[in-house]
C-alpha cells in the first residue's frame, strides 16, 4: 500500500494547522477528508477497518483505568471500534479506531489498550477528526 500525506490545496496553505507533535496536517474548511493510505505520523496510517473485536478478558489495566476515569462504557468502546476509521500503528500490531464520538486503541489480539471520548480530545485529536471526517 502506498503511503502519502493528505494533500494541501494551494488556496488553503495559509490555513494550515499543525498538531503539537507536528505529526499530521488538517485544513480548516477545505472539505478534504483523508483517504486509505494517508499517513498521520504517530497517529498511524489510515487503513480499512480490520474489524477486530475487543476481547474483554484481555483489557489492559491502563485501558480499564482510562475507561473508568473517562466515563467510557463497553458499548461506547465497541461502537468506536466497529464504526470508526482505523489507523494502523506499530507496523500493524495495533489500531487506533477513531470516530466522531471517541477513539480506542486495540491490539490485533483484541486487547483494549486505551480509550478517549470526544470530550477529552486534545488539539491533535480535534485536528485528526477534521482530517478524517471534515468539519
PDB file of C-alpha atoms in Angstrom:
ATOM      1  CA  UNK A   1       0.000   0.000   0.000  1.00  0.00           C
ATOM      2  CA  UNK A   2       1.365   3.400  -0.953  1.00  0.00           C
ATOM      3  CA  UNK A   3       1.621   5.901   1.888  1.00  0.00           C
ATOM      4  CA  UNK A   4       1.030   9.558   1.223  1.00  0.00           C
ATOM      5  CA  UNK A   5       0.306  12.667   3.233  1.00  0.00           C
ATOM      6  CA  UNK A   6      -3.022  14.467   2.994  1.00  0.00           C
ATOM      7  CA  UNK A   7      -2.677  16.945   0.090  1.00  0.00           C
ATOM      8  CA  UNK A   8      -2.564  20.673   0.798  1.00  0.00           C
ATOM      9  CA  UNK A   9      -4.807  22.663  -1.550  1.00  0.00           C
ATOM     10  CA  UNK A  10      -2.864  25.752  -2.658  1.00  0.00           C
ATOM     11  CA  UNK A  11      -5.715  28.102  -1.699  1.00  0.00           C
ATOM     12  CA  UNK A  12      -5.673  26.818   1.888  1.00  0.00           C
ATOM     13  CA  UNK A  13      -1.961  26.700   2.695  1.00  0.00           C
ATOM     14  CA  UNK A  14      -2.291  29.787   4.916  1.00  0.00           C
ATOM     15  CA  UNK A  15      -4.957  27.952   6.945  1.00  0.00           C
ATOM     16  CA  UNK A  16      -2.641  25.024   7.650  1.00  0.00           C
ATOM     17  CA  UNK A  17      -2.863  23.799  11.210  1.00  0.00           C
ATOM     18  CA  UNK A  18      -0.308  21.548  12.881  1.00  0.00           C
ATOM     19  CA  UNK A  19      -0.765  19.376  15.914  1.00  0.00           C
ATOM     20  CA  UNK A  20       1.602  19.798  18.907  1.00  0.00           C
ATOM     21  CA  UNK A  21       3.690  16.854  17.684  1.00  0.00           C
ATOM     22  CA  UNK A  22       3.862  18.104  14.073  1.00  0.00           C
ATOM     23  CA  UNK A  23       2.750  14.646  13.008  1.00  0.00           C
ATOM     24  CA  UNK A  24      -0.145  15.393  10.672  1.00  0.00           C
ATOM     25  CA  UNK A  25      -1.983  18.190   8.932  1.00  0.00           C
ATOM     26  CA  UNK A  26      -5.597  19.293   8.821  1.00  0.00           C
ATOM     27  CA  UNK A  27      -7.211  22.100   6.897  1.00  0.00           C
ATOM     28  CA  UNK A  28      -9.964  24.405   8.062  1.00  0.00           C
ATOM     29  CA  UNK A  29     -12.971  24.477   5.805  1.00  0.00           C
ATOM     30  CA  UNK A  30     -11.446  22.650   2.834  1.00  0.00           C
ATOM     31  CA  UNK A  31     -13.841  19.725   2.926  1.00  0.00           C
ATOM     32  CA  UNK A  32     -10.903  17.424   2.139  1.00  0.00           C
ATOM     33  CA  UNK A  33     -11.015  14.192   4.078  1.00  0.00           C
ATOM     34  CA  UNK A  34      -8.349  11.543   4.375  1.00  0.00           C
ATOM     35  CA  UNK A  35      -8.190   8.517   2.118  1.00  0.00           C
ATOM     36  CA  UNK A  36      -6.932   4.980   2.708  1.00  0.00           C
ATOM     37  CA  UNK A  37      -3.135   5.107   2.781  1.00  0.00           C
ATOM     38  CA  UNK A  38      -2.862   8.653   4.146  1.00  0.00           C
ATOM     39  CA  UNK A  39      -0.257   8.933   6.903  1.00  0.00           C
ATOM     40  CA  UNK A  40      -0.872  10.831  10.139  1.00  0.00           C
ATOM     41  CA  UNK A  41       2.570  10.446  11.681  1.00  0.00           C
ATOM     42  CA  UNK A  42       2.456   8.961  15.179  1.00  0.00           C
ATOM     43  CA  UNK A  43      -1.336   8.545  14.948  1.00  0.00           C
ATOM     44  CA  UNK A  44      -0.881   5.963  12.179  1.00  0.00           C
ATOM     45  CA  UNK A  45      -1.777   5.202   8.573  1.00  0.00           C
ATOM     46  CA  UNK A  46      -5.428   5.154   7.547  1.00  0.00           C
ATOM     47  CA  UNK A  47      -6.434   1.597   6.592  1.00  0.00           C
ATOM     48  CA  UNK A  48      -9.683  -0.260   6.034  1.00  0.00           C
ATOM     49  CA  UNK A  49     -11.251  -1.188   9.365  1.00  0.00           C
ATOM     50  CA  UNK A  50      -9.874  -4.687  10.103  1.00  0.00           C
ATOM     51  CA  UNK A  51     -12.945  -5.426  12.248  1.00  0.00           C
ATOM     52  CA  UNK A  52     -11.026  -6.593  15.294  1.00  0.00           C
ATOM     53  CA  UNK A  53     -13.325  -7.175  18.254  1.00  0.00           C
ATOM     54  CA  UNK A  54     -12.373  -6.168  21.784  1.00  0.00           C
ATOM     55  CA  UNK A  55     -11.614  -9.227  23.915  1.00  0.00           C
ATOM     56  CA  UNK A  56     -12.876  -8.065  27.287  1.00  0.00           C
ATOM     57  CA  UNK A  57     -10.886 -10.771  29.084  1.00  0.00           C
ATOM     58  CA  UNK A  58      -7.695  -9.153  27.701  1.00  0.00           C
ATOM     59  CA  UNK A  59      -8.293  -5.487  28.537  1.00  0.00           C
ATOM     60  CA  UNK A  60      -5.105  -3.867  29.805  1.00  0.00           C
ATOM     61  CA  UNK A  61      -5.103  -2.330  33.276  1.00  0.00           C
ATOM     62  CA  UNK A  62      -4.391   1.024  31.597  1.00  0.00           C
ATOM     63  CA  UNK A  63      -7.431   0.536  29.348  1.00  0.00           C
ATOM     64  CA  UNK A  64      -9.679  -0.245  32.330  1.00  0.00           C
ATOM     65  CA  UNK A  65      -8.340   2.755  34.247  1.00  0.00           C
ATOM     66  CA  UNK A  66      -8.957   5.102  31.297  1.00  0.00           C
ATOM     67  CA  UNK A  67     -12.489   3.723  30.833  1.00  0.00           C
ATOM     68  CA  UNK A  68     -13.327   4.377  34.496  1.00  0.00           C
ATOM     69  CA  UNK A  69     -11.582   7.759  34.604  1.00  0.00           C
ATOM     70  CA  UNK A  70     -13.167   8.983  31.356  1.00  0.00           C
ATOM     71  CA  UNK A  71     -16.672   7.557  31.778  1.00  0.00           C
ATOM     72  CA  UNK A  72     -16.432   5.206  28.797  1.00  0.00           C
ATOM     73  CA  UNK A  73     -18.709   2.162  28.710  1.00  0.00           C
ATOM     74  CA  UNK A  74     -18.106  -1.141  26.946  1.00  0.00           C
ATOM     75  CA  UNK A  75     -20.764  -0.311  24.374  1.00  0.00           C
ATOM     76  CA  UNK A  76     -19.132   3.056  23.630  1.00  0.00           C
ATOM     77  CA  UNK A  77     -15.712   1.454  23.063  1.00  0.00           C
ATOM     78  CA  UNK A  78     -17.231  -1.331  20.949  1.00  0.00           C
ATOM     79  CA  UNK A  79     -19.089   1.206  18.809  1.00  0.00           C
ATOM     80  CA  UNK A  80     -15.939   3.254  18.190  1.00  0.00           C
ATOM     81  CA  UNK A  81     -14.067   0.113  17.120  1.00  0.00           C
ATOM     82  CA  UNK A  82     -16.898  -1.227  14.952  1.00  0.00           C
ATOM     83  CA  UNK A  83     -17.836   2.055  13.260  1.00  0.00           C
ATOM     84  CA  UNK A  84     -14.666   4.143  13.488  1.00  0.00           C
ATOM     85  CA  UNK A  85     -11.952   4.745  10.928  1.00  0.00           C
ATOM     86  CA  UNK A  86      -8.851   2.662  11.604  1.00  0.00           C
ATOM     87  CA  UNK A  87      -5.294   3.925  11.711  1.00  0.00           C
ATOM     88  CA  UNK A  88      -2.628   1.230  11.718  1.00  0.00           C
ATOM     89  CA  UNK A  89       0.061   1.726  14.355  1.00  0.00           C
ATOM     90  CA  UNK A  90       3.302  -0.073  15.289  1.00  0.00           C
ATOM     91  CA  UNK A  91       3.663  -1.746  11.882  1.00  0.00           C
ATOM     92  CA  UNK A  92       0.093  -3.019  12.050  1.00  0.00           C
ATOM     93  CA  UNK A  93       0.289  -4.624  15.520  1.00  0.00           C
ATOM     94  CA  UNK A  94      -2.453  -2.332  16.852  1.00  0.00           C
ATOM     95  CA  UNK A  95      -5.012   0.143  15.529  1.00  0.00           C
ATOM     96  CA  UNK A  96      -6.398   3.488  16.601  1.00  0.00           C
ATOM     97  CA  UNK A  97     -10.136   3.327  15.917  1.00  0.00           C
ATOM     98  CA  UNK A  98     -11.346   6.892  15.570  1.00  0.00           C
ATOM     99  CA  UNK A  99     -14.969   8.041  15.418  1.00  0.00           C
ATOM    100  CA  UNK A 100     -16.638  11.411  15.838  1.00  0.00           C
ATOM    101  CA  UNK A 101     -17.659  10.301  19.352  1.00  0.00           C
ATOM    102  CA  UNK A 102     -14.366   8.893  20.617  1.00  0.00           C
ATOM    103  CA  UNK A 103     -11.330   6.748  19.986  1.00  0.00           C
ATOM    104  CA  UNK A 104      -9.940   3.415  21.129  1.00  0.00           C
ATOM    105  CA  UNK A 105      -6.605   1.702  20.628  1.00  0.00           C
ATOM    106  CA  UNK A 106      -6.871  -2.070  20.240  1.00  0.00           C
ATOM    107  CA  UNK A 107      -4.069  -4.580  19.661  1.00  0.00           C
ATOM    108  CA  UNK A 108      -4.562  -7.204  16.960  1.00  0.00           C
ATOM    109  CA  UNK A 109      -5.236  -9.858  19.610  1.00  0.00           C
ATOM    110  CA  UNK A 110      -8.225  -7.824  20.831  1.00  0.00           C
ATOM    111  CA  UNK A 111      -6.520  -6.234  23.853  1.00  0.00           C
ATOM    112  CA  UNK A 112      -8.036  -2.824  24.584  1.00  0.00           C
ATOM    113  CA  UNK A 113      -5.089  -0.502  25.201  1.00  0.00           C
ATOM    114  CA  UNK A 114      -6.829   2.819  25.870  1.00  0.00           C
ATOM    115  CA  UNK A 115      -9.943   4.900  25.164  1.00  0.00           C
ATOM    116  CA  UNK A 116     -10.559   8.616  24.683  1.00  0.00           C
ATOM    117  CA  UNK A 117     -14.075  10.091  24.495  1.00  0.00           C
ATOM    118  CA  UNK A 118     -14.577  13.167  22.307  1.00  0.00           C
ATOM    119  CA  UNK A 119     -14.917  15.326  25.427  1.00  0.00           C
ATOM    120  CA  UNK A 120     -11.256  14.527  26.197  1.00  0.00           C
ATOM    121  CA  UNK A 121      -9.835  15.096  22.692  1.00  0.00           C
ATOM    122  CA  UNK A 122      -6.818  17.408  22.732  1.00  0.00           C
ATOM    123  CA  UNK A 123      -5.939  19.769  19.867  1.00  0.00           C
ATOM    124  CA  UNK A 124      -4.167  16.993  17.967  1.00  0.00           C
ATOM    125  CA  UNK A 125      -7.212  14.697  18.149  1.00  0.00           C
ATOM    126  CA  UNK A 126      -9.563  17.516  17.186  1.00  0.00           C
ATOM    127  CA  UNK A 127      -7.416  18.152  14.101  1.00  0.00           C
ATOM    128  CA  UNK A 128      -7.305  14.435  13.342  1.00  0.00           C
ATOM    129  CA  UNK A 129     -11.114  14.379  13.499  1.00  0.00           C
ATOM    130  CA  UNK A 130     -11.285  17.196  10.929  1.00  0.00           C
ATOM    131  CA  UNK A 131      -8.857  15.339   8.674  1.00  0.00           C
ATOM    132  CA  UNK A 132     -10.817  12.083   8.896  1.00  0.00           C
ATOM    133  CA  UNK A 133     -14.391  13.394   8.800  1.00  0.00           C
ATOM    134  CA  UNK A 134     -14.261  17.006   7.623  1.00  0.00           C
ATOM    135  CA  UNK A 135     -15.532  19.991   9.603  1.00  0.00           C
TER     136      UNK A 135
END
